[in-house]
């Protein structure tokens, strides 16, 4: 009969739902259960809740509720309600109270006032380039101009919120809630502490702190810091900005810090902090106000309007109006009496943006400029060009640090620089902070002009920017710490579980927080909507959790890291409920007690009792109990209506246990007063039917019905011993009509024949009861491993010494890995034999086995573990066995390693031989050899022999590999042959005193006679050494000499057959010096020389001569010719008035001669006079009238963004350039900037507004004439498109006009 499928039924009729509440409110969660008596538990973050001041738990029948008083942000977490085997999860989301509407209106009015003031300061409220509050209030984030911040936003004083209020991102002035930015999902209140707005003076530091509680998060939260709406500060981290992260394992709180170092005025503005974790998101806005240094003198408005530039030029750079307004406001608000400073106001350039541009490709310039709000692309390119100029050579450093270094985690890193001054002191900085010499982490060394910084045991915190400072100079490098691969230190364990149970596959890796990947049968596992798989990470431990395992979950599970992987097998078996004790039929009398009792294998299984098909409910007379595996139905004071069929049905299983209750009516007859005692037992004596069997450890209760009048006296005996209540286990009780004998916790010693004797004055009676105590068997002996295979082993054991009184019905086996603590069962049904083959093991892993014995009572204790063993298969046979050489008594064999070695190491090879036609294999040597070649000696000459080789590992020998046919032991004649190496087939040239080592291989059998000679004469053994072997001959000269040159011959001879070869050797040396150097002639600045070759050429050709000259005043020699082939030359370009001498070296392939040949005479160069007449030239007129080579082009630009107009002109002399707007000269207006470089003219209009549109003209004038070009400039509001595009015909017309 197939096992019924268990259906999952929820214990809840109504489930609680997720709620959202404000701080301080009261929240009530309600649920209803299917059964009124169900026990319900409430949990928060997997911890049980109890009634108190904070929580109120109520239960009314099947209705249950949880009330949370005065909700706080800490209460916003995950909750659960549990009833029976059902669990329902739900969340409570806590939102902060909204800021009062009056505060919002007050803030907006304050902003309007500040904006109006700024408009007046910029030249009138009608300027369309100034931002309007209404536009600000309705401006969507994607439409807002990103780079510019209004002065109002920078200078508005935030209004303090009322107590308990918290201003979110949508509470800021000028923000429309309908146009709120998309924040992925609703805010869920991840912050436990938000960063607060702050104020700081210029040059000081300030910290902003945010805290996130990660107790309810499945993944580490990700945080981002922004300035304004778009600038991500992660890329700005450096000397002015540092981001830190801390984690408290006890409270599970992440602390994120943003530290601003040496604040500048440009740092002021609005900031935003965002945190996200999977589907949860939260953000917070805050402001930073930077106060300027105050002065007592007047404010110079002209100095504020001076241009700022990188090179300090007053005619270059740009005017920063927004910075000017901020400085003005901060001055007038902060200085008493409206006093200001005369110092020039300069805005600090954003160096970080330029560093990004310097490192970026040219194709990315436009994208970066748009991202950082740079509109003047031409000016940006000019500035980049200046910044990329090569720096001047350092005066303090001889050698600087490399741009970057890399080191593995845990290793040592040594940074080295060289300084120009050995006595100078250096400072080492890490991320702008000076490194202190504390402990052994950092070691500073000074050796000569070298300075070292050694970083021991590098960690990820050492991944930073390091700077070495010498005086006013510094050099910087980046150190990258490379993490080692993550390895698995504790492998997964095989598991076998029952269907519906929870499975946890656990491993441990070498690094905390490492990322791992889980796979099942090669398919990656992910967290799905049904939460079938859950991934848990605790430090270095990673756990895969499978809720309610099914048969589909069987398979091989693998965890992978970047440094290894581990695999384990999961087996899921169906549950089988075993009935250890069935309920029995009962016959009881009126007023007696009826007890139905059964015992099943699973303690967690619940059941229902039925009477005649109707469920039995507990009442005053009927009691239903469930203790462990035992289920009881007790009926007190039995009545006739209690008679019927009683059934017990286990929940989730398709079978039942039935019994019948019979009611016995007692008829009362008249009994005489004198009644002899009588024992009423159905079976008495020593037969099998009269034996009472009790399980060891259970209670033995003998209830014997007796009669007699008067009441008889009862005596219990075992053998000849009278049983009394001497110890605590034995109890004897007599009641009217019954005598009861009880032993608590029966054991084997209580087994035997018990007698009960009843006496009264009318007589006596006796009955014998045989008691047998049965128990679980003793453990078997330790199992023995008979053999192992690639993934299996054969294990054998001996039966237990005692079967516990019941025959052994089988055995249960378990195995585990040697280094593990978890045993896995191999069989669930008892195995009857004492030899078992265990399969599905991993090759190369060490295992242990143990055995349990099973009888009808239960399972014994486990046996001792077997000796550890490793499943491993023998290797495959060696390949390529062949005969390498053979002689009259020896054979040389060689082979290759087996193709398959398995997981076990190869122990070696065994070689055997036998005569042809015989099966008696003889080992060629004792033990094994690790080499793949061997020489077998002392073989009988002329015999045909067969050979074979086996590979051995811990599993035993492999299959043999043999020769294809037998080998005759007889040496084979081989003709002698000399193999001259390719490099010796031409003359071998060596220098004097060099070593000569010639290896000449040959062949020939038997071993030939070898003879060496030189030029037909025998060799001198004192000078030349000869060494011979079976396969080659070696000629060796330790220090060669000139006399060793010649032709060497080698001869091989075997009987009458011979072979010869010759080798030519040439020993070369330095040449002698040339002879008879003469000065043949001197004329002008030239000298003619002539000489003769040297007598000794060094045993090789003279390749040339080196000619040198020297002035007799200084006697410093200079080379005139380095490799001159002839024996005469002319030395030219000599200096008149000087006297020269000459010398010559001979040169060959070895080098220069040791001594030169000097000229006997000197050559004097006479002085001669002459007069130089310069040529005459006619001056050319280069003057040219101005002409525009590139005209102005009409443009349409957006208001508020800088605009440029460009053209090019040529003319000689350089023409004077004048710019006009609507025929009005604009050269002296501060709003415009004019540039002229290499004939390219540029007009820059700073942040144009609508009235800046019109006709612009550029006019060039010089003495030869004049020329002019003009164009139209259209200014359109943001978000609009040009009214009319400039057509190609108009542009061509302008070009033609310019030409």
Coordinates of C-alpha atoms in Angstrom, one line a residue, residues 6 18 23 44 118 159 199 217 223 377 455 621 653 662 680 717 808 823 855 909 1051 1053 1219 1225 1248:
X6 CA 0.9 14.6 3.8
X18 CA 1.9 44.3 7.7
X23 CA 6.0 57.2 16.1
X44 CA 10.0 39.8 17.1
X118 CA 20.1 88.5 -4.5
X159 CA 14.2 77.0 10.6
X199 CA 28.4 75.0 10.6
X217 CA 18.6 43.2 6.8
X223 CA 25.5 54.1 1.5
X377 CA 34.9 73.6 -23.2
X455 CA 54.7 48.2 6.0
X621 CA -14.4 11.4 33.0
X653 CA -1.0 9.1 8.0
X662 CA -16.6 -4.4 26.5
X680 CA -8.1 -15.9 39.4
X717 CA 8.3 -14.8 46.3
X808 CA 18.5 -9.7 15.9
X823 CA 27.3 10.7 11.0
X855 CA 15.8 -6.3 17.4
X909 CA 56.0 0.3 -10.1
X1051 CA 87.9 7.2 -34.3
X1053 CA 86.3 0.8 -33.9
X1219 CA 34.0 93.9 -30.3
X1225 CA 31.5 99.0 -28.2
X1248 CA 23.8 85.5 -20.6

